[in-house]
Amino acid sequence: MPYFDAASAAPLHPVARQALLAALDEGWADPARLYREGRRARLLLDAAREAAAEAVGCRPDELVFTPSGTRAVHSGVSGALAGRRRTGRRLVVSAVEHSSVLHAGGAHATAGGEVTEVPVGRNGAVDPDAFAAELGEGVALACLQSANHEVGTEQPVAEVAGACREAGVPLLVDAAQSLGWGPVPEGWSLLTASAHKWGGPAGVGLLAVRKGVRFAPQGPSDERESGRAPGFENLPAIVAAAASLRAVRAEAAAEGARLRGLVDRIRARVPELVPDVEVVGDPVRRLPHLVTFSCLYVDGETVLSELDREGFSVSSGSSCTSSTLTPSHVLRAMGVLSEGNVRVSLPAGTEEADVDRFLEVLPRVVASVRERLGGGGPAGGGGGERGDLVVDALGKRCPIPVIELAKVIGTVRVGGTVTVLSDDEAARLDIPAWCEMRGQLYEGESAGPGGGRAYVVRRAS
Amino acid sequence: MPYFDAASAAPLHPVARQALLAALDEGWADPARLYREGRRARLLLDAAREAAAEAVGCRPDELVFTPSGTRAVHSGVSGALAGRRRTGRRLVVSAVEHSSVLHAGGAHATAGGEVTEVPVGRNGAVDPDAFAAELGEGVALACLQSANHEVGTEQPVAEVAGACREAGVPLLVDAAQSLGWGPVPEGWSLLTASAHKWGGPAGVGLLAVRKGVRFAPQGPSDERESGRAPGFENLPAIVAAAASLRAVRAEAAAEGARLRGLVDRIRARVPELVPDVEVVGDPVRRLPHLVTFSCLYVDGETVLSELDREGFSVSSGSSCTSSTLTPSHVLRAMGVLSEGNVRVSLPAGTEEADVDRFLEVLPRVVASVRERLGGGGPAGGGGGERGDLVVDALGKRCPIPVIELAKVIGTVRVGGTVTVLSDDEAARLDIPAWCEMRGQLYEGESAGPGGGRAYVVRRAS
C-alpha cells in the first residue's frame, strides 16, 4: 500500500527505530542529574546535539532540541523578535511559509507587531529583489522556508540571506522540508527543522540560533536546553532524530537523484494522461521527492478518498488540515488552480512500480469523479450565439461553480460574458485560474446581488 | 544498582515500552489525514485520550496531550489567567509548587500580573484556611500541587478546592507526582501531569481543562489538540503514556502499600542510624514512595556522589537542578534544614534488600563526609566560660558555617552568644534550623560588618 505523503510525516527510518530502542534503556533518566543514569543520559544528549549540529552546519551550543518543528518555529520567531524589539516590530515573511510561521506572525500582529508578506510567482518562489525591498526601517526579523511544503519549490535562500546581511536583518530559515536532503545554503541566522519529516520520530524539532544573533526567549523557561526549550528533554526521541538525520543524509544524494527521476516521470506523464491538469511548482529548483498538480472539475477530497481506496495515500490543498473549505494559502499566493489539488511526496525507498501503478490508477479516478460531477465536457469552442449569461452557483462548493461555467461558456457568443455568482471561497482563485488554463478572459469580480461575489468571464474563443 | 530517584524520572514501564513499539509501526502518520495511515493514527490518538481521561477523571474532550508536564503547566496557567483577565490578574500559588508553576507565575508577574505565594508549615502542607484567605478580589487562578515533589507531603486539595469553588476561583492542580498512584480529589478546574513520572515515556504531558472553565490559549496555536498544544502529536509516546498510566494504576494500591512500608522503615531507621538528622515532610499524609531527610555537617552534593559510588542514585535539594548554590525553595518555605539534604523516591518494584543495603551504606557515607569536613563533634553541652564570640565564615559554603558554629557553641558560657558571619545563602536557612534541632536560641540576623550577614545564636544549654 504505497504511502505518498512523506511531506506530512515520513515512516520511521530503521536507524531511528534502533536508536530509539537503545535510548529507551540508556536514556530515560534526567540528564541534569549527577548520578550514573543521569550522566549516561547527558552523554547521549551531548552526542545527539553534536551530530545534529554537524548536519545543520552550526556549533553544538547554537542548537537546541524542541518538542516539534512547530514549537521550534514559534520559539525562534518570538525569541528573535523580542531580541530586536528596540530595532523595530516588523516581521517579513514569504506568503507561502508553513502555517507555523504564519501563526507565529499572527500572534506577533495580535501583540501589536507588523507582518509583511512577500508575494511569490506562479512557480511558488519569492523574488529576492522583492524580498530585499521589504527589508527597510524597523524590520526585526525575516523568515524564508528552504523549500515549500506543498509544491516543493526551493526558495532563493542564499540570495535572500545576502540581502538580509546587507540590511542587518536576521533571517530565520524553516528547513523542515529540506534538511533531510542536504544542508541549507549559508547565511541564515536562525534555522528550524522537524525530525518526523526526515524519518525521525515525532516529538523532536531543532532550533539553531547563530552566536551573536540577539535572542530573548519568551514565556516561562527553565534551565533545560539553554533556557530556550523548557521541559524534560525527550531524550530517546532526540537520540533517534540525530541518528536518523545522519543516516538519511548519507543516503540523500543517491536516493534524491532516484526520486527526482520518479517525480520527473509524474510531472511529464500526468498532463498527458489526465486532461485539464495543471502541474504546479518549479520544475527544476524543487525538492527531489515532491510534486503537486491540480485537476479541473473535481474536488481534491473526493480524489483523495478514491486514491485511498486504490491504496494510495496522498494529500491535497493545505498540508496542515485534513479538509478545509478555504483553498491552501500556498496555491492562493501562487495564483494557481486549487480544485482537484493532489500533492505526491515520495518517501525514501519508494518503488518505481508503485509510481507506475499510480500513473495507471490516477486517470481512471479523475475521470470517474468528473463523470459523477458532470464536469469535464467540452468547454469553449462551441458555436454559441447567446448573449451575456448569469450562472447562479450560490451555495455550491468547489468545483461546481467552475463546472457550471465550463458548461455554458460555449453557448455564449465570442465576446459575450458569463457572470458566475458564487459564495465559495475557492471560486475567487479557481475561476481566474480556469480562464488562464482555457484561454478565456477573466474580467474581475464584484459584490454579487444575492450575496457572495459575481465573477465575470468574457468568452475569447 | 538501585535507582532511588523516581520523582525525577521513572524507568520506562514494560507496558509503556510494548505500546511504544507497537505505535511506532501503527502511529507514525498524521492523525489529521484522511487516508488509512492517518485514520489508524487518529484511532490510536482517540483511544489514548479516552484511557488518559478515564484515569484523570474527566471527559476525553476536556484533555489534551502536551510535549511535557512543564508545558502543560505553562499552557494551563497562561490560558486560565488569560481566560479570566477581566476578573483580575492575581495568581495564588503555594510556596512549594514545582518550578514550572513558579516560572509560569514569574512570566505572569513580568507581564504585569500579581503572584501571591501561600506559605506552608514545617510539614510542607498549606493551611486550607490560609489559602482560602488569599482568594479575594481579582484572583484569576489558584494553583496547588496534589503532593510535593521534594518532600512527598500531600496537599489538602479537596479542602482548597472547596474554598476555590466558594470564591469562584478556578483551581489548577499539578498532579505530576501523584497521578500514577491514584486519582486526584474532586473539585479541580484544571489538572496537569507528566508521563515520565509514572513510568511513561518522556515527551508527554497532560492538560485537562473542565468544561465551563474560561480558557484562552496563549501564543500561536494550530488545529491540533483543540488549539491548546500546537505541533505534530507525538503519537507513539502518547499511546505509551496512556497504556502505562492504566497499567501503573492497576498496580498502584498493592505496590503503593508495599513501598509505603519500605519508606516507613527509612523514616524510622535513618534517625536511629545517623546522628543529627532531620526527616522532613508529613509522616502520614504523603506519597507512598518518597522520603526526604537532611543531615547536619555534610553537603548534599558530596553525600550524593558518595552514594552514587556505592551504587545508589538519589537526589538532593531542588529537584530541578543537579547542583545549586541556593537551597531548595521547598525546604526554605518549610523552614527546615537544607544541608546534607537527601531525597529518596522509590520506583515501583524496588527490592526490599536494596532499601536495607541503603540503610547499611548511608551511615558510613555520612560519617566519612563529616569526618572529612571536621563536623559532627559534640555540639553544646561543653563547660565553656568564654564570653560572646564571633565566627568569621565569610566565603565558606554550606555546611562549613554551621560546622564552625557547632564547634564553638560549647566554648561560650550558657547565655553567651555566637555571631556567625556568612555570605552563604544556605546559612540563612540552616543556622536557625540547627538552633531548632540543637535546642539553642536563634536571635536573628543583621547586615554583617565585612559584607554578608551576621547570624546571632545564644547558647541555651
mmCIF file of N, CA, C and O in Angstrom, chain B residues 225-284:
data_model
loop_
_atom_site.group_PDB
_atom_site.id
_atom_site.type_symbol
_atom_site.label_atom_id
_atom_site.label_comp_id
_atom_site.label_asym_id
_atom_site.label_seq_id
_atom_site.Cartn_x
_atom_site.Cartn_y
_atom_site.Cartn_z
ATOM 1 N N GLU B 225 -4.870 19.225 18.948
ATOM 2 C CA GLU B 225 -5.171 19.204 20.385
ATOM 3 C C GLU B 225 -6.064 20.379 20.790
ATOM 4 O O GLU B 225 -5.749 21.128 21.721
ATOM 5 N N SER B 226 -7.168 20.532 20.073
ATOM 6 C CA SER B 226 -8.157 21.582 20.380
ATOM 7 C C SER B 226 -7.542 22.974 20.449
ATOM 8 O O SER B 226 -8.028 23.831 21.186
ATOM 9 N N GLY B 227 -6.453 23.191 19.718
ATOM 10 C CA GLY B 227 -5.832 24.518 19.716
ATOM 11 C C GLY B 227 -5.103 24.840 21.008
ATOM 12 O O GLY B 227 -4.725 25.978 21.251
ATOM 13 N N ARG B 228 -4.873 23.825 21.850
ATOM 14 C CA ARG B 228 -4.233 24.068 23.146
ATOM 15 C C ARG B 228 -2.801 23.550 23.218
ATOM 16 O O ARG B 228 -2.108 23.797 24.210
ATOM 17 N N ALA B 229 -2.355 22.820 22.202
ATOM 18 C CA ALA B 229 -0.987 22.291 22.191
ATOM 19 C C ALA B 229 -0.525 22.153 20.743
ATOM 20 O O ALA B 229 -0.701 21.110 20.133
ATOM 21 N N PRO B 230 0.050 23.243 20.197
ATOM 22 C CA PRO B 230 0.423 23.218 18.775
ATOM 23 C C PRO B 230 1.560 22.241 18.487
ATOM 24 O O PRO B 230 2.333 21.895 19.368
ATOM 25 N N GLY B 231 1.620 21.808 17.247
ATOM 26 C CA GLY B 231 2.689 20.923 16.799
ATOM 27 C C GLY B 231 2.209 19.496 16.606
ATOM 28 O O GLY B 231 1.259 19.046 17.249
ATOM 29 N N PHE B 232 2.871 18.811 15.702
ATOM 30 C CA PHE B 232 2.556 17.423 15.355
ATOM 31 C C PHE B 232 2.537 16.555 16.618
ATOM 32 O O PHE B 232 3.480 16.574 17.407
ATOM 33 N N GLU B 233 1.452 15.806 16.806
ATOM 34 C CA GLU B 233 1.324 14.983 18.013
ATOM 35 C C GLU B 233 2.416 13.916 18.065
ATOM 36 O O GLU B 233 2.706 13.271 17.065
ATOM 37 N N ASN B 234 2.977 13.729 19.266
ATOM 38 C CA ASN B 234 3.988 12.697 19.500
ATOM 39 C C ASN B 234 3.258 11.392 19.803
ATOM 40 O O ASN B 234 3.240 10.903 20.937
ATOM 41 N N LEU B 235 2.625 10.827 18.772
ATOM 42 C CA LEU B 235 1.636 9.768 18.972
ATOM 43 C C LEU B 235 2.171 8.500 19.630
ATOM 44 O O LEU B 235 1.593 8.026 20.616
ATOM 45 N N PRO B 236 3.297 7.934 19.152
ATOM 46 C CA PRO B 236 3.768 6.715 19.822
ATOM 47 C C PRO B 236 3.976 6.939 21.325
ATOM 48 O O PRO B 236 3.573 6.109 22.147
ATOM 49 N N ALA B 237 4.528 8.069 21.681
ATOM 50 C CA ALA B 237 4.748 8.346 23.112
ATOM 51 C C ALA B 237 3.416 8.552 23.841
ATOM 52 O O ALA B 237 3.255 8.123 24.990
ATOM 53 N N ILE B 238 2.466 9.178 23.171
ATOM 54 C CA ILE B 238 1.143 9.397 23.783
ATOM 55 C C ILE B 238 0.463 8.055 24.058
ATOM 56 O O ILE B 238 -0.075 7.817 25.145
ATOM 57 N N VAL B 239 0.536 7.162 23.075
ATOM 58 C CA VAL B 239 -0.063 5.831 23.249
ATOM 59 C C VAL B 239 0.612 5.104 24.410
ATOM 60 O O VAL B 239 -0.053 4.517 25.274
ATOM 61 N N ALA B 240 1.938 5.191 24.474
ATOM 62 C CA ALA B 240 2.681 4.527 25.544
ATOM 63 C C ALA B 240 2.351 5.144 26.902
ATOM 64 O O ALA B 240 2.233 4.441 27.911
ATOM 65 N N ALA B 241 2.177 6.444 26.926
ATOM 66 C CA ALA B 241 1.855 7.141 28.175
ATOM 67 C C ALA B 241 0.504 6.672 28.713
ATOM 68 O O ALA B 241 0.375 6.334 29.890
ATOM 69 N N ALA B 242 -0.487 6.627 27.831
ATOM 70 C CA ALA B 242 -1.831 6.229 28.265
ATOM 71 C C ALA B 242 -1.848 4.775 28.718
ATOM 72 O O ALA B 242 -2.424 4.441 29.762
ATOM 73 N N ALA B 243 -1.178 3.912 27.964
ATOM 74 C CA ALA B 243 -1.173 2.484 28.314
ATOM 75 C C ALA B 243 -0.480 2.265 29.660
ATOM 76 O O ALA B 243 -0.959 1.501 30.504
ATOM 77 N N SER B 244 0.643 2.958 29.878
ATOM 78 C CA SER B 244 1.376 2.731 31.131
ATOM 79 C C SER B 244 0.643 3.355 32.319
ATOM 80 O O SER B 244 0.688 2.819 33.427
ATOM 81 N N LEU B 245 -0.080 4.449 32.081
ATOM 82 C CA LEU B 245 -0.832 5.044 33.193
ATOM 83 C C LEU B 245 -1.876 4.043 33.688
ATOM 84 O O LEU B 245 -2.019 3.789 34.888
ATOM 85 N N ARG B 246 -2.563 3.421 32.709
ATOM 86 C CA ARG B 246 -3.555 2.420 33.083
ATOM 87 C C ARG B 246 -2.892 1.268 33.839
ATOM 88 O O ARG B 246 -3.381 0.791 34.865
ATOM 89 N N ALA B 247 -1.710 0.859 33.374
ATOM 90 C CA ALA B 247 -1.017 -0.282 33.991
ATOM 91 C C ALA B 247 -0.555 0.043 35.415
ATOM 92 O O ALA B 247 -0.782 -0.738 36.341
ATOM 93 N N VAL B 248 0.076 1.205 35.606
ATOM 94 C CA VAL B 248 0.583 1.527 36.954
ATOM 95 C C VAL B 248 -0.576 1.736 37.922
ATOM 96 O O VAL B 248 -0.497 1.381 39.096
ATOM 97 N N ARG B 249 -1.689 2.261 37.394
ATOM 98 C CA ARG B 249 -2.860 2.459 38.248
ATOM 99 C C ARG B 249 -3.394 1.123 38.748
ATOM 100 O O ARG B 249 -3.788 0.992 39.911
ATOM 101 N N ALA B 250 -3.338 0.104 37.865
ATOM 102 C CA ALA B 250 -3.844 -1.210 38.265
ATOM 103 C C ALA B 250 -2.988 -1.797 39.392
ATOM 104 O O ALA B 250 -3.468 -2.524 40.237
ATOM 105 N N GLU B 251 -1.705 -1.425 39.395
ATOM 106 C CA GLU B 251 -0.782 -1.968 40.410
ATOM 107 C C GLU B 251 -0.656 -1.031 41.610
ATOM 108 O O GLU B 251 -0.007 -1.374 42.606
ATOM 109 N N ALA B 252 -1.250 0.151 41.529
ATOM 110 C CA ALA B 252 -0.948 1.234 42.481
ATOM 111 C C ALA B 252 -1.273 0.861 43.932
ATOM 112 O O ALA B 252 -0.449 1.074 44.826
ATOM 113 N N ALA B 253 -2.439 0.274 44.166
ATOM 114 C CA ALA B 253 -2.854 0.003 45.558
ATOM 115 C C ALA B 253 -1.850 -0.923 46.238
ATOM 116 O O ALA B 253 -1.284 -0.587 47.281
ATOM 117 N N ALA B 254 -1.582 -2.049 45.618
ATOM 118 C CA ALA B 254 -0.686 -3.031 46.234
ATOM 119 C C ALA B 254 0.744 -2.501 46.311
ATOM 120 O O ALA B 254 1.388 -2.538 47.371
ATOM 121 N N GLU B 255 1.242 -1.975 45.194
ATOM 122 C CA GLU B 255 2.626 -1.511 45.167
ATOM 123 C C GLU B 255 2.805 -0.304 46.075
ATOM 124 O O GLU B 255 3.826 -0.162 46.753
ATOM 125 N N GLY B 256 1.779 0.559 46.124
ATOM 126 C CA GLY B 256 1.853 1.725 46.998
ATOM 127 C C GLY B 256 1.977 1.313 48.464
ATOM 128 O O GLY B 256 2.791 1.857 49.210
ATOM 129 N N ALA B 257 1.189 0.313 48.861
ATOM 130 C CA ALA B 257 1.238 -0.150 50.253
ATOM 131 C C ALA B 257 2.611 -0.736 50.567
ATOM 132 O O ALA B 257 3.192 -0.482 51.625
ATOM 133 N N ARG B 258 3.152 -1.484 49.599
ATOM 134 C CA ARG B 258 4.465 -2.120 49.815
ATOM 135 C C ARG B 258 5.559 -1.057 49.964
ATOM 136 O O ARG B 258 6.348 -1.074 50.918
ATOM 137 N N LEU B 259 5.553 -0.068 49.059
ATOM 138 C CA LEU B 259 6.585 0.977 49.119
ATOM 139 C C LEU B 259 6.408 1.841 50.364
ATOM 140 O O LEU B 259 7.391 2.292 50.974
ATOM 141 N N ARG B 260 5.138 2.046 50.743
ATOM 142 C CA ARG B 260 4.898 2.842 51.959
ATOM 143 C C ARG B 260 5.583 2.189 53.152
ATOM 144 O O ARG B 260 6.192 2.857 53.993
ATOM 145 N N GLY B 261 5.540 0.856 53.187
ATOM 146 C CA GLY B 261 6.205 0.135 54.267
ATOM 147 C C GLY B 261 7.719 0.351 54.219
ATOM 148 O O GLY B 261 8.358 0.594 55.250
ATOM 149 N N LEU B 262 8.288 0.299 53.018
ATOM 150 C CA LEU B 262 9.739 0.495 52.879
ATOM 151 C C LEU B 262 10.130 1.915 53.285
ATOM 152 O O LEU B 262 11.151 2.138 53.954
ATOM 153 N N VAL B 263 9.306 2.884 52.892
ATOM 154 C CA VAL B 263 9.597 4.276 53.248
ATOM 155 C C VAL B 263 9.446 4.484 54.758
ATOM 156 O O VAL B 263 10.267 5.167 55.389
ATOM 157 N N ASP B 264 8.438 3.837 55.351
ATOM 158 C CA ASP B 264 8.301 3.923 56.820
ATOM 159 C C ASP B 264 9.578 3.425 57.492
ATOM 160 O O ASP B 264 10.055 4.014 58.460
ATOM 161 N N ARG B 265 10.128 2.344 56.931
ATOM 162 C CA ARG B 265 11.356 1.803 57.502
ATOM 163 C C ARG B 265 12.478 2.838 57.409
ATOM 164 O O ARG B 265 13.191 3.077 58.390
ATOM 165 N N ILE B 266 12.610 3.495 56.268
ATOM 166 C CA ILE B 266 13.657 4.518 56.106
ATOM 167 C C ILE B 266 13.409 5.661 57.083
ATOM 168 O O ILE B 266 14.319 6.114 57.783
ATOM 169 N N ARG B 267 12.147 6.097 57.166
ATOM 170 C CA ARG B 267 11.828 7.221 58.063
ATOM 171 C C ARG B 267 12.168 6.882 59.519
ATOM 172 O O ARG B 267 12.632 7.740 60.274
ATOM 173 N N ALA B 268 11.966 5.632 59.900
ATOM 174 C CA ALA B 268 12.224 5.231 61.296
ATOM 175 C C ALA B 268 13.706 4.976 61.542
ATOM 176 O O ALA B 268 14.260 5.380 62.572
ATOM 177 N N ARG B 269 14.357 4.321 60.630
ATOM 178 C CA ARG B 269 15.728 3.866 60.868
ATOM 179 C C ARG B 269 16.772 4.966 60.698
ATOM 180 O O ARG B 269 17.758 5.000 61.442
ATOM 181 N N VAL B 270 16.589 5.845 59.712
ATOM 182 C CA VAL B 270 17.627 6.847 59.439
ATOM 183 C C VAL B 270 17.991 7.663 60.689
ATOM 184 O O VAL B 270 19.173 7.793 61.019
ATOM 185 N N PRO B 271 17.004 8.164 61.454
ATOM 186 C CA PRO B 271 17.380 8.939 62.664
ATOM 187 C C PRO B 271 18.088 8.082 63.711
ATOM 188 O O PRO B 271 18.892 8.587 64.486
ATOM 189 N N GLU B 272 17.804 6.787 63.700
ATOM 190 C CA GLU B 272 18.478 5.905 64.649
ATOM 191 C C GLU B 272 19.916 5.641 64.210
ATOM 192 O O GLU B 272 20.832 5.554 65.019
ATOM 193 N N LEU B 273 20.111 5.554 62.901
ATOM 194 C CA LEU B 273 21.419 5.154 62.362
ATOM 195 C C LEU B 273 22.356 6.333 62.141
ATOM 196 O O LEU B 273 23.575 6.173 62.167
ATOM 197 N N VAL B 274 21.782 7.503 61.919
ATOM 198 C CA VAL B 274 22.603 8.678 61.609
ATOM 199 C C VAL B 274 22.301 9.788 62.614
ATOM 200 O O VAL B 274 21.162 10.252 62.704
ATOM 201 N N PRO B 275 23.279 10.207 63.426
ATOM 202 C CA PRO B 275 23.033 11.301 64.363
ATOM 203 C C PRO B 275 22.787 12.622 63.633
ATOM 204 O O PRO B 275 23.223 12.789 62.483
ATOM 205 N N ASP B 276 22.100 13.540 64.332
ATOM 206 C CA ASP B 276 21.887 14.884 63.791
ATOM 207 C C ASP B 276 21.229 14.865 62.409
ATOM 208 O O ASP B 276 21.736 15.464 61.462
ATOM 209 N N VAL B 277 20.136 14.140 62.301
ATOM 210 C CA VAL B 277 19.373 14.059 61.053
ATOM 211 C C VAL B 277 17.971 14.598 61.289
ATOM 212 O O VAL B 277 17.405 14.395 62.376
ATOM 213 N N GLU B 278 17.437 15.301 60.309
ATOM 214 C CA GLU B 278 16.029 15.712 60.376
ATOM 215 C C GLU B 278 15.284 15.101 59.189
ATOM 216 O O GLU B 278 15.632 15.358 58.030
ATOM 217 N N VAL B 279 14.312 14.230 59.471
ATOM 218 C CA VAL B 279 13.451 13.693 58.422
ATOM 219 C C VAL B 279 12.326 14.692 58.202
ATOM 220 O O VAL B 279 11.656 15.076 59.160
ATOM 221 N N VAL B 280 12.158 15.157 56.958
ATOM 222 C CA VAL B 280 11.183 16.222 56.711
ATOM 223 C C VAL B 280 9.983 15.701 55.933
ATOM 224 O O VAL B 280 10.013 14.608 55.366
ATOM 225 N N GLY B 281 8.928 16.505 55.909
ATOM 226 C CA GLY B 281 7.724 16.113 55.199
ATOM 227 C C GLY B 281 6.742 15.417 56.131
ATOM 228 O O GLY B 281 7.128 14.883 57.165
ATOM 229 N N ASP B 282 5.463 15.439 55.744
ATOM 230 C CA ASP B 282 4.423 14.865 56.598
ATOM 231 C C ASP B 282 4.601 13.348 56.679
ATOM 232 O O ASP B 282 4.704 12.670 55.653
ATOM 233 N N PRO B 283 4.640 12.780 57.915
ATOM 234 C CA PRO B 283 4.886 11.336 58.054
ATOM 235 C C PRO B 283 3.704 10.475 57.613
ATOM 236 O O PRO B 283 3.883 9.306 57.297
ATOM 237 N N VAL B 284 2.495 11.078 57.548
ATOM 238 C CA VAL B 284 1.307 10.273 57.242
ATOM 239 C C VAL B 284 0.680 10.675 55.913
ATOM 240 O O VAL B 284 0.550 9.862 54.989
#
